[in-house]
Short mmCIF file of C-alpha atoms in Angstrom, two decimals:
data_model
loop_
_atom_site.label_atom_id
_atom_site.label_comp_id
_atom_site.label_asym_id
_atom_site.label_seq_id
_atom_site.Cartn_x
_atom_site.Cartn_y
_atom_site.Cartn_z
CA UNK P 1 16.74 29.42 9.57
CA UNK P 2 15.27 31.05 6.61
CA UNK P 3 17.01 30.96 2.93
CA UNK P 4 18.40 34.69 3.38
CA UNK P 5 21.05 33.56 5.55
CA UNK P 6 23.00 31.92 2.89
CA UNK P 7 22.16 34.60 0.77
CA UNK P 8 25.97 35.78 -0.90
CA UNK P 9 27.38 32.81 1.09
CA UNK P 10 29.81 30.04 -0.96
CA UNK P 11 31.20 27.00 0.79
CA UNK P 12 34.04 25.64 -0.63
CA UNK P 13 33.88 22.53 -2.81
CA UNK P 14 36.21 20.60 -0.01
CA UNK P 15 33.37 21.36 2.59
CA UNK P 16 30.69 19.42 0.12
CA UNK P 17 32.55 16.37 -0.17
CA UNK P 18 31.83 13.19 1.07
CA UNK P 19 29.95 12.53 4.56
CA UNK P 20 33.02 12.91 7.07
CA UNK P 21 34.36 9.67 8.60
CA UNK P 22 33.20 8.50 12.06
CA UNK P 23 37.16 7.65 13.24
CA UNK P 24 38.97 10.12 15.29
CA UNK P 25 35.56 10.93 17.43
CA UNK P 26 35.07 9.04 20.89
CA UNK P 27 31.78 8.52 21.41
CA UNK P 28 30.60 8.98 25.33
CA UNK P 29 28.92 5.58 26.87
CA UNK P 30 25.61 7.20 27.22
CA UNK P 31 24.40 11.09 25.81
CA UNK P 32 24.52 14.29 28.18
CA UNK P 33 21.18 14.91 29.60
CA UNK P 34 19.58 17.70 27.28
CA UNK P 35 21.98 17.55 24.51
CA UNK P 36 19.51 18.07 21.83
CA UNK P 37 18.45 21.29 23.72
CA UNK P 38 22.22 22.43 24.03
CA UNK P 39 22.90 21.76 20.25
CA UNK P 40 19.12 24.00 19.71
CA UNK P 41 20.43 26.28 21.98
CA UNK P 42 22.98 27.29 19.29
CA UNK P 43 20.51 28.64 17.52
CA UNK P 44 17.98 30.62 20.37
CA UNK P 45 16.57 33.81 19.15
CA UNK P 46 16.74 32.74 15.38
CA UNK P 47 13.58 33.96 14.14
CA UNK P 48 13.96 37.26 16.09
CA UNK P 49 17.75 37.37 14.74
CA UNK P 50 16.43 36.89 11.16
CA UNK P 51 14.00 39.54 11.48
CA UNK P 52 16.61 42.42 12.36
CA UNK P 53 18.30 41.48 9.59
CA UNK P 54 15.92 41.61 7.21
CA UNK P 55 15.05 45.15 8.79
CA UNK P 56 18.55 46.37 8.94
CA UNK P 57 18.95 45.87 5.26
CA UNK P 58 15.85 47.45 4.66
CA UNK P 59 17.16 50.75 6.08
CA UNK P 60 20.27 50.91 4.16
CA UNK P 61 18.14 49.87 0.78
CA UNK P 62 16.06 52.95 1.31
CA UNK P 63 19.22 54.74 2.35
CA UNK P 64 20.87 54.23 -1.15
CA UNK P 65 17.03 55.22 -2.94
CA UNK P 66 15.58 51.51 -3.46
CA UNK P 67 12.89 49.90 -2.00
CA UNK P 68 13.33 46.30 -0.39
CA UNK P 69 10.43 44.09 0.70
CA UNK P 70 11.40 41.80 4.26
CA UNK P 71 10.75 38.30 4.07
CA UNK P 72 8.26 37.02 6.19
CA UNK P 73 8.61 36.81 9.86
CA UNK P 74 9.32 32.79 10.69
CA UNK P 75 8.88 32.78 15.10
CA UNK P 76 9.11 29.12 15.00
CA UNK P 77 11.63 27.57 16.89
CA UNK P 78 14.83 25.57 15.94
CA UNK P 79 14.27 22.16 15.34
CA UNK P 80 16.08 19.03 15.20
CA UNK P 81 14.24 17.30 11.62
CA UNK P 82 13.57 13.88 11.69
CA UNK P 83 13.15 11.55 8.89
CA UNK P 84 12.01 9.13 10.85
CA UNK P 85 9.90 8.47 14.02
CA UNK P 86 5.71 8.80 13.08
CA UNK P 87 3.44 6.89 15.10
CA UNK P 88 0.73 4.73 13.54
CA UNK P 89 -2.47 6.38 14.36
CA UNK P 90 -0.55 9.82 13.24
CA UNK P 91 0.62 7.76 9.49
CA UNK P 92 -2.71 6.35 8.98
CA UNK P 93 -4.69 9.70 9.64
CA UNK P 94 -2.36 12.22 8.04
CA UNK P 95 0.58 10.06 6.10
CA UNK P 96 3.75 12.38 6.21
CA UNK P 97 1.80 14.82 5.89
CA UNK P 98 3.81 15.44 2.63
CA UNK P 99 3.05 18.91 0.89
CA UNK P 100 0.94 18.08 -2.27
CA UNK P 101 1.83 20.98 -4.31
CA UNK P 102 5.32 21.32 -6.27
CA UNK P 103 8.01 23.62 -5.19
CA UNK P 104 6.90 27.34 -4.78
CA UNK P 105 8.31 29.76 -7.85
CA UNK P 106 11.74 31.94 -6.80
CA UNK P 107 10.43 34.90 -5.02
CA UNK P 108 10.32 37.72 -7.25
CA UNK P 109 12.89 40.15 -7.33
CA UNK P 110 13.72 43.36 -9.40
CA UNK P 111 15.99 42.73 -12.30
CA UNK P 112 17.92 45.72 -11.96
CA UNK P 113 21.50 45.33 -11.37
CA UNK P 114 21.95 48.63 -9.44
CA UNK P 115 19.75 46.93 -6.79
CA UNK P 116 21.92 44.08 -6.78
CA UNK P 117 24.57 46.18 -6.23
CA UNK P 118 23.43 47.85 -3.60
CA UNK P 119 22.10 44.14 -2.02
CA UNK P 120 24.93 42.21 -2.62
CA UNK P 121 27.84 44.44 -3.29
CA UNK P 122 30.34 43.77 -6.10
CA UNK P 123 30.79 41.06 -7.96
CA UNK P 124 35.27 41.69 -7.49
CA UNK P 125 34.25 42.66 -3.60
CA UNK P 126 36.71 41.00 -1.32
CA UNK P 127 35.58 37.93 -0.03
CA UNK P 128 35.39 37.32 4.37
CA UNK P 129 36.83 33.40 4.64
CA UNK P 130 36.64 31.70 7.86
CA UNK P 131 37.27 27.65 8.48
CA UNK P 132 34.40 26.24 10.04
CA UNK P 133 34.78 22.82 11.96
CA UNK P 134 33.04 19.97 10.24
CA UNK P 135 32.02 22.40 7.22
CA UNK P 136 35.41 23.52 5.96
CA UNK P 137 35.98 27.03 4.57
CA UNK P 138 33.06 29.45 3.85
CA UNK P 139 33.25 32.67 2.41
CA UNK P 140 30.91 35.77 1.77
CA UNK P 141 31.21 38.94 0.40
CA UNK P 142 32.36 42.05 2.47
CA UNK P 143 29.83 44.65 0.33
CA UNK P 144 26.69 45.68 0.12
CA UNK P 145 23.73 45.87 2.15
CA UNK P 146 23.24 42.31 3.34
CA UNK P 147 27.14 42.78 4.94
CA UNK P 148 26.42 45.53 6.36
CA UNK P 149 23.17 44.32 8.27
CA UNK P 150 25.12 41.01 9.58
CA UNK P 151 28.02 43.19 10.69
CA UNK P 152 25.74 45.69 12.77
CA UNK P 153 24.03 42.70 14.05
CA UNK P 154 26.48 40.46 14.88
CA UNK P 155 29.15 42.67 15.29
CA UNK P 156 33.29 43.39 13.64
CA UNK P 157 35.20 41.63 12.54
CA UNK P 158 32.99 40.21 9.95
CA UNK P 159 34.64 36.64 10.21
CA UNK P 160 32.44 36.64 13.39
CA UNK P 161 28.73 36.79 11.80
CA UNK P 162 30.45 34.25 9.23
CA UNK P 163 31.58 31.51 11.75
CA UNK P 164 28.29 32.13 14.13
CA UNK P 165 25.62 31.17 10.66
CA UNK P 166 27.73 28.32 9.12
CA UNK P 167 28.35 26.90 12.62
CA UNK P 168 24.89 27.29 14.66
CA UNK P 169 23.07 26.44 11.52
CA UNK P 170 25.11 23.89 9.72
CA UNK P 171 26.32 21.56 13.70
CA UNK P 172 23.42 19.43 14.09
CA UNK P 173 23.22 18.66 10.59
CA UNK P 174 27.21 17.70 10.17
CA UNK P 175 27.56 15.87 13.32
CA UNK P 176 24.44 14.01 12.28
CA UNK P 177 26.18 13.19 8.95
CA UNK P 178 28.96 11.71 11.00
CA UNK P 179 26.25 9.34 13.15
CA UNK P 180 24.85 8.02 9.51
CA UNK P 181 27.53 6.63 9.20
CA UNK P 182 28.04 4.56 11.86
CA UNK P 183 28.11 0.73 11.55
CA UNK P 184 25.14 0.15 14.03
CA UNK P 185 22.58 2.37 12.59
CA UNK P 186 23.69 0.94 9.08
CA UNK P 187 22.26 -2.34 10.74
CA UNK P 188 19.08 -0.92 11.97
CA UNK P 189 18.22 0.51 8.59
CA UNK P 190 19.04 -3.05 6.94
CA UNK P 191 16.43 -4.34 9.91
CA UNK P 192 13.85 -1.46 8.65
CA UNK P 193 14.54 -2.23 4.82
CA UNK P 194 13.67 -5.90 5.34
CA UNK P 195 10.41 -5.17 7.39
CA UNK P 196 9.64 -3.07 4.60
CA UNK P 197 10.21 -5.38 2.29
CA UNK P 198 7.77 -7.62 3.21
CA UNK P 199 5.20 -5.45 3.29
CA UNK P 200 5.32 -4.74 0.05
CA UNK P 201 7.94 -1.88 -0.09
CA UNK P 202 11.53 -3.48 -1.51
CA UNK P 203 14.31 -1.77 -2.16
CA UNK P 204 13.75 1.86 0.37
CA UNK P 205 16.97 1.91 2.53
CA UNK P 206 16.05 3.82 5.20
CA UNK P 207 12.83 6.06 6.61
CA UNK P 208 14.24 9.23 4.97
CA UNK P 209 13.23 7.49 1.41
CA UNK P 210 10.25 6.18 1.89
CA UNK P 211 9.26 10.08 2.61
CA UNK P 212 11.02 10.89 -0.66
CA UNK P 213 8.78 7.99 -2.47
CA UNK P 214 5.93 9.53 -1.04
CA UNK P 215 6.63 13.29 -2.21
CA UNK P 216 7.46 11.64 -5.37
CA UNK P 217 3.44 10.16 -5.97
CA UNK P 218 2.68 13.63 -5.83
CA UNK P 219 4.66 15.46 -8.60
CA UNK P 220 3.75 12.41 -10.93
CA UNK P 221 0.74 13.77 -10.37
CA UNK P 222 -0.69 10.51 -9.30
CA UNK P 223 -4.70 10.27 -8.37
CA UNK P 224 -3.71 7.94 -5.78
CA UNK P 225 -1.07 9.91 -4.01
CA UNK P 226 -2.98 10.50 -1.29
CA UNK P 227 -3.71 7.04 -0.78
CA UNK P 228 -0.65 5.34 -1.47
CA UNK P 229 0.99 8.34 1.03
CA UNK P 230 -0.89 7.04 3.62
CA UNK P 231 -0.39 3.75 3.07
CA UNK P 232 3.93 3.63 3.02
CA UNK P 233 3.31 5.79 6.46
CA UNK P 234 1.48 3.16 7.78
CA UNK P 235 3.94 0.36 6.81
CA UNK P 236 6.81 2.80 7.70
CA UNK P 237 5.49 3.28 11.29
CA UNK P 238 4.67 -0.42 11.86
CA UNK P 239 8.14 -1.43 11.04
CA UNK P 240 9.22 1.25 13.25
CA UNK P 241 7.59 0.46 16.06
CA UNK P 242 8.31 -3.02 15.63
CA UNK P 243 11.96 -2.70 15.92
CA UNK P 244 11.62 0.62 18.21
CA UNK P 245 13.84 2.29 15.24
CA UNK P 246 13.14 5.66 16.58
CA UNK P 247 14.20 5.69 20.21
CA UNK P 248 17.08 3.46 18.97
CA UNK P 249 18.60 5.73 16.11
CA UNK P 250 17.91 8.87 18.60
CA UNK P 251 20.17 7.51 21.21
CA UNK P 252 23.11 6.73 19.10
CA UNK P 253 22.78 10.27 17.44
CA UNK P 254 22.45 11.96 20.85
CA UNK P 255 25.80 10.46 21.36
CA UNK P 256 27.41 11.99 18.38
CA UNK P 257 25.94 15.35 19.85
CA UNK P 258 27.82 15.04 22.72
CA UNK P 259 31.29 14.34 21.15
CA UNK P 260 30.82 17.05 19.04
CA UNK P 261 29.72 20.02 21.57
CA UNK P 262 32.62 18.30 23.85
CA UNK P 263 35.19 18.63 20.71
CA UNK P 264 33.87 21.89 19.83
CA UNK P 265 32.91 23.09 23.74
CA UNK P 266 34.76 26.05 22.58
CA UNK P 267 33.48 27.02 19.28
CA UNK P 268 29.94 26.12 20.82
CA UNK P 269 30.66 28.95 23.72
CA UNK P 270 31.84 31.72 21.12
CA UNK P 271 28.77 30.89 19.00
CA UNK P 272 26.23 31.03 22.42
CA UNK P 273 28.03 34.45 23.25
CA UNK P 274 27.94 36.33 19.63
CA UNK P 275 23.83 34.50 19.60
CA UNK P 276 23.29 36.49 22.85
CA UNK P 277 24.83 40.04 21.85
CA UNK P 278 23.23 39.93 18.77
CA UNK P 279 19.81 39.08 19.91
CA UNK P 280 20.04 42.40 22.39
CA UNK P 281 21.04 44.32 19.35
CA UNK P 282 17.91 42.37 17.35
CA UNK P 283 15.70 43.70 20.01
CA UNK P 284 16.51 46.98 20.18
CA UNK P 285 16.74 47.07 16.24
CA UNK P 286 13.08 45.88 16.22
CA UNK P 287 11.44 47.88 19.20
CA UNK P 288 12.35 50.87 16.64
CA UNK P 289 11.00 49.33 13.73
CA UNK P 290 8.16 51.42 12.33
CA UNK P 291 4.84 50.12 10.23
CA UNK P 292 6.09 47.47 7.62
CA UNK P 293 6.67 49.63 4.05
CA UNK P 294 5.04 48.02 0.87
CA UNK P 295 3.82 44.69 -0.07
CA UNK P 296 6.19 43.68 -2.98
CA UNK P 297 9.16 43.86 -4.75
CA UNK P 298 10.09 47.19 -5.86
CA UNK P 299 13.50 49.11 -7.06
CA UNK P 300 13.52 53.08 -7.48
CA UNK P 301 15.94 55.91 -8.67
CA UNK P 302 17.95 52.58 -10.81
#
């Protein structure tokens, strides 16, 4: 999901600690059928869900006299990344197809702290705090506009909206930490690193850096990026192939998805159930939705 979900959000430092230890989970003999579209299921209706929001805060912006821009519409679907798994022919037409420009600016926004205000709420607002399985505890402000939207979407108590983000955005991701950490994909990386080794690439532990190296030719601002892109992809997909890293790595991952939506069948539920309601509310919010107002950033009456 877009970057405005996590707007006013803080995570406590105890949820950013180290990756959280495989022991305690017992990992199922084979994966559920479909478990990658359960754990995506989590998040159904995102882009529709973001939209509302963005919509619902518009309305109370202009309520309170200031005018607030949405962010664009994002309809794609939830997605499982990969940093790994590219076919040859794919690596040696496109690379990774690694963006070749540097990191867009901050969007522009007004510097006007009634705005803010009215956005965010106060800075000595009372916090919402909810513990979050495999995060820890996450908190957000009560105040302001951006509350306010969440609450009407999601519905009271606020805790709800809270838990539903941090969990259906944050699962795959967590449980995924959990897998890298497992003794046998440690050993299928090692088997990776050394193919890439001898092809000319030492020292990249796993697929996930050699995509970093790539991005990395590009804000040196290296003629040959495009090139020597191409080129790791190519190596990175032969190796792959060669030790069938991708359909290996998948299935021991797909296993940690299923211990985790069996550990957390409940939390899962409660998160598919407050998805649904909201999305109702999303669509009804939207079908009322009149002609998008202005182009920019803009404050009034501060």
């Amino acid at each position: 999901m877009k970057h405005s979900r996590y707007l006013l959000l803080t995570v406590a430092l105890s949820a950013c600690s180290a990756a959280p230890a495989v022991t305690g989970w017992q990992l199922p003999a084979r994966p559920d059928p479909g478990i990658r579209d359960q754990v995506l299921g989590l998040q159904a209706g995102s882009g529709v869900l973001d939209q509302a929001e963005e919509e619902l805060v518009r309305r109370c912006m202009a309520a309170q006299g200031f005018r607030y821009v949405k962010a664009p519409a994002d309809q794609g679907p939830a997605t499982i990344e990969n940093a790994y798994g590219i076919s040859i022919g794919e690596a040696r037409r496109h690379g990774y197809r690694t963006p070749r420009t540097s990191a867009a600016e901050p969007e522009e926004k007004p510097e006007v702290p009634a705005w803010w205000l009215a956005l965010s709420g106060r800075p000595e607002a009372p916090l919402i705090t909810v513990e979050v399985p495999e995060i820890g505890t996450v908190q957000a402000t009560s105040e302001g506009c951006r509350a306010q939207a969440r609450s009407t979407l999601y519905g009271d108590p606020p805790e709800r909206w809270l838990f539903y983000m941090f969990f259906s955005d944050n699962f795959k991701h967590r449980v995924r930490v959990r897998a890298a950490t497992d003794p046998r994909l440690a050993v299928l990386n090692q088997r990776w690193s050394s193919c890439m080794s001898g092809r000319g690439y030492p020292e990249l532990r796993d697929p996930a850096q050699a995509r970093a190296l790539a991005a990395d030719y590009y804000e040196q601002d290296d003629r040959n990026a495009r090139r020597k892109e191409i080129a790791l992809a190519t190596a990175d997909a032969t190796c792959e192939q060669t030790l069938t890293y991708a359909p290996r790595r998948r299935a021991l991952e797909d296993r940690y998805f299923t211990a985790g939506m069996r550990i957390y069948e409940a939390e899962a539920a409660a998160v598919r159930e407050t998805g649904r309601q909201a999305l109702r509310r999303a669509r009804h919010i939207l079908a009322a939705t009149g002609p998008e107002e202005g182009s920019e950033w803009a404050a009034r009456g501060a």
